[in-house]
């Protein structure tokens, strides 16, 4: 190797070594400047990443809707946030607050208790279908396979699809599927 190349290689290695040294200007270790690790109960996952630039996903649509606060509380109680932000496509049938209020008194409060998390998750998964179908396209189906491994019936009444007996009030495209706002809470059949 030529002496010039050796000198340049040595200078490069020296500058790389000095640039990577783990001390700041005061001579204290960078590690000493970091705050001590603290325990946190914050929930993590894709659902908790802030993103103001892309098309809202199905969870963000529900969170942003004043008519779906009960649904959002139920999703949070069942800890299903991360499931609703996956790549999808997901079709979510989102009952309004009025739909939840129409359930027998005390039902929602009972389902939100920690000991009923599994039952609540099952009900919520019954509102999710893999796919991204418009309201009009849903008229072509007799049944939909739901995320809880059960089927939901589709009837066409006066040209409108009725999903498990619920009427679609609005449809909102999402970044990972579509949200169909419905007027009834869908309860899975008991076996």
XYZ file of N, CA and C in Angstrom:
573
model
N 0.847 -1.167 0.000
C 0.000 0.000 0.000
C 0.894 1.233 0.000
N 0.533 2.218 -0.776
C 1.327 3.438 -0.880
C 1.238 4.234 0.415
N 2.308 4.959 0.771
C 2.315 5.729 2.017
C 1.177 6.752 2.089
N 0.779 7.367 1.003
C -0.302 8.366 1.010
C -1.610 7.682 1.385
N -1.874 6.508 0.802
C -3.111 5.778 1.097
C -3.136 5.345 2.555
N -1.971 4.897 3.071
C -1.901 4.499 4.477
C -2.186 5.681 5.381
N -1.622 6.845 5.059
C -1.820 8.043 5.858
C -3.292 8.470 5.840
N -3.914 8.430 4.673
C -5.321 8.821 4.565
C -6.220 7.829 5.311
N -5.911 6.541 5.196
C -6.701 5.527 5.898
C -6.558 5.707 7.405
N -5.331 5.999 7.874
C -5.119 6.226 9.306
C -5.870 7.465 9.779
N -5.862 8.531 8.994
C -6.563 9.760 9.364
C -8.075 9.511 9.413
N -8.573 8.755 8.451
C -9.994 8.439 8.422
C -10.392 7.627 9.661
N -9.616 6.610 9.985
C -9.911 5.777 11.158
C -9.857 6.601 12.444
N -8.858 7.496 12.542
C -8.734 8.340 13.726
C -9.937 9.275 13.852
N -10.361 9.885 12.754
C -11.513 10.792 12.825
C -12.786 10.020 13.138
N -12.903 8.814 12.605
C -14.064 7.988 12.903
C -14.087 7.624 14.386
N -12.932 7.264 14.926
C -12.827 6.920 16.337
C -13.184 8.120 17.221
N -12.647 9.283 16.913
C -12.916 10.477 17.716
C -14.368 10.925 17.586
N -14.950 10.752 16.405
C -16.342 11.143 16.200
C -17.316 10.241 16.944
N -16.951 9.018 17.193
C -17.839 8.065 17.854
C -17.635 7.987 19.354
N -16.708 8.758 19.882
C -16.436 8.710 21.309
C -17.696 9.084 22.075
N -17.987 8.407 23.157
C -19.249 8.539 23.892
C -19.199 9.594 24.987
N -18.626 10.755 24.704
C -18.587 11.821 25.688
C -19.048 13.110 25.046
N -19.672 13.974 25.846
C -20.070 15.275 25.320
C -18.986 16.300 25.643
N -19.224 17.570 25.354
C -18.192 18.612 25.503
C -17.695 18.758 26.936
N -18.532 18.505 27.919
C -18.113 18.657 29.314
C -17.341 17.441 29.817
N -17.224 16.422 28.996
C -16.470 15.244 29.408
C -17.295 14.231 30.173
N -18.585 14.453 30.286
C -19.409 13.473 30.980
C -19.970 12.491 29.965
N -20.256 11.352 30.422
C -20.775 10.310 29.549
C -22.172 10.681 29.062
N -22.470 10.358 27.805
C -23.792 10.611 27.254
C -24.839 9.819 28.042
N -24.476 8.652 28.498
C -25.400 7.824 29.276
C -25.833 8.528 30.566
N -24.943 9.326 31.158
C -25.277 10.016 32.399
C -26.325 11.086 32.178
N -26.413 11.614 30.925
C -27.380 12.654 30.623
C -28.786 12.110 30.400
N -28.915 10.833 30.154
C -30.224 10.245 29.892
C -31.003 10.101 31.187
N -32.316 10.350 31.130
C -33.111 10.149 32.343
C -33.160 8.670 32.707
N -33.309 8.425 33.983
C -33.395 7.038 34.446
C -34.640 6.388 33.864
N -34.544 5.117 33.566
C -35.687 4.386 33.013
C -36.797 4.338 34.057
N -37.991 4.610 33.596
C -39.133 4.558 34.499
C -40.130 3.554 33.964
N -40.849 2.956 34.868
C -41.888 2.024 34.453
C -43.055 2.823 33.922
N -43.668 2.302 32.885
C -44.803 2.994 32.304
C -45.934 2.001 32.072
N -47.126 2.493 32.191
C -48.282 1.640 31.920
C -48.908 2.054 30.595
N -48.187 2.901 29.830
C -48.688 3.317 28.534
C -48.840 2.101 27.641
N -49.900 2.121 26.866
C -50.123 1.031 25.939
C -49.339 1.330 24.678
N -48.814 0.304 24.082
C -47.990 0.479 22.902
C -48.584 -0.262 21.723
N -48.048 0.012 20.581
C -48.486 -0.645 19.361
C -48.830 0.392 18.313
N -49.159 -0.101 17.154
C -49.434 0.752 16.016
C -50.604 1.701 16.263
N -51.563 1.322 17.066
C -52.730 2.159 17.328
C -52.372 3.440 18.067
N -51.214 3.480 18.701
C -50.863 4.613 19.537
C -49.815 5.520 18.896
N -49.568 5.317 17.599
C -48.650 6.170 16.854
C -49.449 7.335 16.287
N -48.968 8.552 16.519
C -49.673 9.716 15.989
C -49.307 9.902 14.527
N -50.325 10.098 13.698
C -50.126 10.273 12.265
C -51.205 11.204 11.749
N -50.827 12.431 11.474
C -51.790 13.411 10.988
C -51.752 13.553 9.477
N -50.876 12.793 8.798
C -50.679 12.996 7.378
C -51.437 12.066 6.459
N -51.788 10.889 6.891
C -52.414 9.933 5.989
C -53.921 9.864 6.215
N -54.587 9.100 5.348
C -56.029 8.908 5.478
C -56.300 8.196 6.794
N -57.238 8.669 7.593
C -57.505 8.027 8.884
C -57.904 6.563 8.718
N -57.445 5.739 9.649
C -57.841 4.330 9.634
C -59.193 4.192 10.339
N -59.722 2.971 10.373
C -61.060 2.771 10.940
C -61.133 3.189 12.404
N -60.078 2.965 13.165
C -60.071 3.369 14.575
C -60.075 4.887 14.704
N -59.260 5.562 13.909
C -59.194 7.024 13.977
C -60.536 7.656 13.601
N -61.237 7.052 12.653
C -62.550 7.561 12.270
C -63.507 7.460 13.453
N -63.512 6.313 14.117
C -64.395 6.132 15.276
C -64.025 7.103 16.398
N -62.736 7.252 16.657
C -62.289 8.162 17.718
C -62.702 9.598 17.418
N -62.680 9.982 16.157
C -63.024 11.342 15.777
C -64.518 11.618 15.696
N -65.337 10.600 15.892
C -66.781 10.770 15.754
C -67.456 10.955 17.110
N -68.205 12.047 17.297
C -68.927 12.228 18.564
C -70.078 11.227 18.729
N -70.469 10.572 17.653
C -71.556 9.585 17.715
C -71.074 8.178 18.056
N -69.759 8.009 18.276
C -69.215 6.678 18.537
C -68.366 6.604 19.798
N -68.650 7.444 20.768
C -67.850 7.444 22.003
C -68.025 6.141 22.787
N -69.212 5.564 22.758
C -69.432 4.299 23.469
C -68.659 3.180 22.787
N -68.676 3.164 21.459
C -67.921 2.156 20.710
C -66.433 2.268 21.004
N -65.918 3.482 21.002
C -64.492 3.691 21.282
C -64.154 3.233 22.700
N -65.012 3.547 23.669
C -64.779 3.101 25.052
C -64.764 1.572 25.123
N -65.637 0.935 24.358
C -65.680 -0.530 24.353
C -64.423 -1.111 23.710
N -63.980 -0.528 22.607
C -62.749 -0.985 21.946
C -61.563 -0.856 22.891
N -61.502 0.258 23.615
C -60.410 0.470 24.567
C -60.498 -0.508 25.733
N -61.698 -0.765 26.235
C -61.861 -1.707 27.352
C -61.468 -3.119 26.939
N -61.735 -3.470 25.680
C -61.385 -4.808 25.181
C -59.948 -4.860 24.669
N -59.278 -3.714 24.666
C -57.896 -3.576 24.193
C -57.732 -4.098 22.765
N -58.612 -3.656 21.882
C -58.583 -4.069 20.480
C -58.079 -2.972 19.539
N -57.512 -1.909 20.077
C -57.077 -0.796 19.242
C -56.115 -1.240 18.145
N -55.102 -2.017 18.513
C -54.100 -2.421 17.528
C -54.691 -3.288 16.420
N -55.701 -4.083 16.739
C -56.333 -4.914 15.712
C -57.045 -4.061 14.669
N -57.543 -2.901 15.065
C -58.301 -2.056 14.143
C -57.434 -1.128 13.304
N -56.145 -1.140 13.516
C -55.279 -0.287 12.714
C -54.367 -1.101 11.803
N -54.560 -2.423 11.762
C -53.697 -3.212 10.884
C -53.996 -2.886 9.428
N -53.189 -3.411 8.543
C -53.262 -3.043 7.129
C -54.608 -3.335 6.489
N -55.323 -4.301 7.025
C -56.655 -4.601 6.506
C -56.596 -5.264 5.146
N -57.600 -5.086 4.343
C -58.699 -4.168 4.540
C -59.723 -4.693 5.553
N -60.286 -3.768 6.301
C -61.283 -4.089 7.314
C -62.575 -3.335 7.026
N -63.668 -4.026 7.229
C -64.972 -3.401 7.140
C -65.545 -3.433 8.547
N -65.748 -2.266 9.123
C -66.246 -2.170 10.493
C -67.677 -1.648 10.467
N -68.561 -2.403 11.110
C -69.941 -1.966 11.287
C -69.987 -1.288 12.649
N -70.099 0.030 12.631
C -69.937 0.841 13.838
C -71.280 1.323 14.379
N -71.756 0.698 15.474
C -73.009 1.154 16.079
C -72.845 2.544 16.695
N -73.874 3.341 16.589
C -73.859 4.683 17.175
C -74.080 4.592 18.686
N -73.876 5.706 19.355
C -74.162 5.774 20.791
C -75.627 5.435 21.058
N -76.531 5.898 20.183
C -77.959 5.595 20.342
C -78.215 4.094 20.258
N -77.477 3.403 19.388
C -77.636 1.953 19.271
C -77.237 1.262 20.573
N -76.149 1.709 21.187
C -75.736 1.138 22.472
C -76.754 1.468 23.562
N -77.310 2.674 23.512
C -78.291 3.087 24.517
C -79.575 2.271 24.422
N -79.847 1.696 23.251
C -81.062 0.897 23.062
C -80.942 -0.509 23.664
N -79.749 -0.903 24.059
C -79.578 -2.209 24.714
C -80.252 -2.161 26.085
N -80.587 -3.318 26.634
C -81.189 -3.321 27.978
C -80.309 -2.570 28.976
N -80.957 -1.888 29.904
C -80.257 -1.075 30.889
C -79.187 -1.890 31.626
N -78.009 -1.311 31.743
C -76.900 -1.942 32.461
C -76.025 -2.843 31.600
N -76.452 -3.142 30.362
C -75.689 -4.054 29.501
C -74.305 -3.502 29.183
N -74.255 -2.255 28.731
C -72.970 -1.659 28.353
C -72.050 -1.564 29.560
N -72.572 -1.091 30.669
C -71.757 -0.954 31.884
C -71.195 -2.302 32.311
N -72.022 -3.357 32.213
C -71.584 -4.695 32.589
C -70.485 -5.198 31.654
N -70.653 -4.963 30.342
C -69.653 -5.415 29.374
C -68.318 -4.693 29.521
N -68.351 -3.461 30.017
C -67.117 -2.682 30.163
C -66.287 -3.078 31.386
N -66.823 -3.953 32.224
C -66.077 -4.416 33.402
C -64.923 -5.309 32.949
N -63.776 -5.203 33.625
C -62.601 -5.990 33.235
C -62.861 -7.502 33.155
N -63.695 -8.018 34.033
C -63.948 -9.463 34.022
C -64.761 -9.918 32.799
N -65.328 -8.958 32.050
C -66.112 -9.299 30.861
C -65.389 -8.927 29.566
N -64.083 -8.725 29.665
C -63.274 -8.305 28.516
C -63.405 -9.273 27.339
N -63.386 -10.581 27.590
C -63.465 -11.563 26.500
C -64.821 -11.528 25.806
N -65.892 -11.409 26.573
C -67.235 -11.327 25.985
C -67.372 -10.049 25.159
N -66.845 -8.950 25.674
C -66.887 -7.686 24.958
C -66.089 -7.780 23.659
N -64.898 -8.363 23.725
C -64.067 -8.525 22.526
C -64.791 -9.371 21.476
N -65.475 -10.419 21.910
C -66.222 -11.262 20.978
C -67.320 -10.455 20.273
N -68.043 -9.647 21.020
C -69.100 -8.808 20.430
C -68.497 -7.809 19.449
N -67.407 -7.177 19.827
C -66.791 -6.185 18.946
C -66.243 -6.828 17.674
N -65.636 -7.993 17.796
C -65.114 -8.687 16.610
C -66.246 -9.116 15.678
N -67.439 -9.288 16.222
C -68.608 -9.622 15.419
C -69.017 -8.443 14.532
N -68.469 -7.273 14.799
C -68.741 -6.077 14.008
C -67.669 -5.823 12.944
N -66.712 -6.738 12.775
C -65.597 -6.534 11.846
C -65.553 -7.667 10.825
N -65.466 -7.278 9.550
C -65.381 -8.232 8.447
C -64.110 -7.937 7.653
N -63.336 -8.962 7.302
C -62.220 -8.711 6.392
C -62.783 -8.289 5.035
N -62.266 -7.236 4.469
C -62.731 -6.756 3.170
C -63.004 -5.275 3.197
N -63.385 -4.764 2.052
C -63.645 -3.339 1.907
C -64.758 -3.185 0.874
N -65.988 -3.451 1.292
C -67.111 -3.458 0.365
C -68.028 -2.270 0.604
N -68.427 -1.663 -0.501
C -69.363 -0.541 -0.426
C -70.728 -1.055 0.008
N -71.559 -0.140 0.427
C -72.926 -0.470 0.828
C -73.652 -1.170 -0.324
N -73.486 -0.668 -1.530
C -74.135 -1.250 -2.699
C -73.639 -2.677 -2.968
N -72.336 -2.892 -2.826
C -71.775 -4.219 -3.091
C -72.232 -5.237 -2.048
N -72.524 -4.787 -0.845
C -72.984 -5.695 0.216
C -74.312 -6.366 -0.137
N -75.073 -5.781 -1.060
C -76.355 -6.389 -1.462
C -76.141 -7.719 -2.173
N -74.945 -8.011 -2.615
C -74.635 -9.257 -3.328
C -74.379 -10.440 -2.388
N -74.279 -10.171 -1.093
C -73.949 -11.212 -0.121
C -75.183 -11.721 0.612
N -75.117 -12.982 1.047
C -76.131 -13.561 1.938
C -75.599 -13.599 3.367
N -74.270 -13.830 3.479
C -73.604 -13.892 4.785
C -72.233 -13.276 4.675
N -71.750 -12.797 5.814
C -70.394 -12.272 5.917
C -69.678 -13.019 7.033
N -68.442 -13.415 6.788
C -67.626 -14.041 7.824
C -66.998 -12.971 8.689
N -67.273 -13.008 9.979
C -66.810 -11.972 10.897
C -65.490 -12.353 11.563
N -64.844 -11.375 12.166
C -63.545 -11.569 12.810
C -63.610 -12.480 14.027
N -64.811 -12.747 14.559
C -64.929 -13.660 15.701
C -65.250 -15.088 15.248
N -65.079 -15.354 13.959
C -65.299 -16.675 13.348
C -66.764 -17.084 13.287
N -67.667 -16.139 13.345
C -69.089 -16.409 13.157
C -69.549 -15.689 11.896
N -70.749 -15.999 11.453
C -71.299 -15.373 10.257
C -72.401 -14.402 10.614
N -72.533 -13.408 9.790
C -73.529 -12.367 9.949
C -74.399 -12.378 8.693
N -75.709 -12.379 8.857
C -76.603 -12.432 7.697
C -76.760 -11.052 7.064
N -76.940 -11.090 5.761
C -77.200 -9.878 4.997
C -78.532 -10.087 4.282
N -79.466 -9.172 4.514
C -80.755 -9.189 3.821
C -80.857 -7.903 3.019
N -81.546 -7.979 1.889
C -81.785 -6.781 1.102
C -83.266 -6.445 1.224
N -83.546 -5.279 1.800
C -84.923 -4.820 1.989
C -85.060 -3.471 1.288
N -85.964 -3.416 0.334
C -86.174 -2.202 -0.468
C -84.867 -1.711 -1.091
N -84.048 -2.647 -1.553
C -82.793 -2.311 -2.210
C -81.660 -1.938 -1.275
N -81.914 -1.937 0.030
C -80.905 -1.565 1.030
C -80.407 -2.801 1.771
N -79.083 -2.933 1.949
C -78.588 -4.075 2.723
C -78.846 -3.882 4.213
N -79.357 -4.902 4.842
C -79.544 -4.911 6.299
C -78.527 -5.926 6.833
N -77.626 -5.463 7.666
C -76.538 -6.286 8.180
C -76.921 -6.785 9.562
N -77.268 -8.067 9.658
C -77.705 -8.614 10.943
C -78.896 -7.866 11.501
N -79.729 -7.325 10.639
C -80.895 -6.551 11.059
C -80.622 -5.072 11.255
N -79.390 -4.650 11.078
C -79.030 -3.242 11.265
C -79.002 -2.517 9.924
N -79.465 -1.289 9.947
C -79.472 -0.443 8.761
C -78.161 0.341 8.703
N -77.592 0.439 7.507
C -76.390 1.258 7.319
C -76.820 2.708 7.146
N -76.375 3.568 8.062
C -76.740 4.982 8.049
C -75.772 5.821 7.209
N -74.521 5.423 7.179
C -73.489 6.145 6.430
C -72.310 5.215 6.215
N -71.503 5.522 5.218
C -70.287 4.754 4.936
C -69.130 5.738 4.774
N -68.042 5.471 5.476
C -66.893 6.374 5.480
C -65.652 5.589 5.085
N -65.045 5.923 3.934
C -63.808 5.242 3.531
C -62.692 5.523 4.538
N -61.864 4.515 4.782
C -60.742 4.641 5.718
C -59.456 4.221 5.017
N -58.347 4.544 5.611
C -57.056 4.176 5.045
C -56.843 2.671 5.004
N -57.520 1.931 5.875
C -57.360 0.478 5.911
C -58.701 -0.251 5.753
N -59.652 0.394 5.080
C -60.930 -0.262 4.846
C -62.067 0.727 4.764
N -63.174 0.395 5.426
C -64.358 1.243 5.402
C -65.119 1.089 6.709
N -65.737 2.180 7.146
C -66.592 2.156 8.335
C -68.024 2.345 7.862
N -68.878 1.375 8.180
C -70.301 1.499 7.917
C -70.972 1.813 9.252
N -71.546 2.981 9.375
C -72.248 3.388 10.590
C -73.603 2.682 10.592
N -73.910 1.980 11.694
C -75.167 1.230 11.768
C -76.002 1.672 12.957
N -77.302 1.340 12.891
C -78.245 1.819 13.905
C -78.553 0.800 14.991
N -77.758 -0.270 15.072
C -78.046 -1.337 16.016
C -76.738 -2.030 16.412
N -76.646 -2.477 17.656
C -75.506 -3.272 18.093
C -75.763 -4.717 17.651
N -74.780 -5.292 16.997
C -74.898 -6.675 16.522
C -74.446 -7.624 17.628
N -75.318 -8.505 18.028
C -74.981 -9.459 19.092
C -74.821 -10.850 18.481
N -73.654 -11.460 18.677
C -73.421 -12.776 18.087
C -74.383 -13.808 18.657
N -74.775 -14.781 17.827
C -75.654 -15.833 18.346
C -74.918 -16.642 19.421
N -75.640 -17.021 20.440
C -75.045 -17.862 21.483
C -75.193 -19.310 21.061
N -74.160 -20.069 21.307
C -74.171 -21.466 20.875
C -74.347 -22.383 22.049
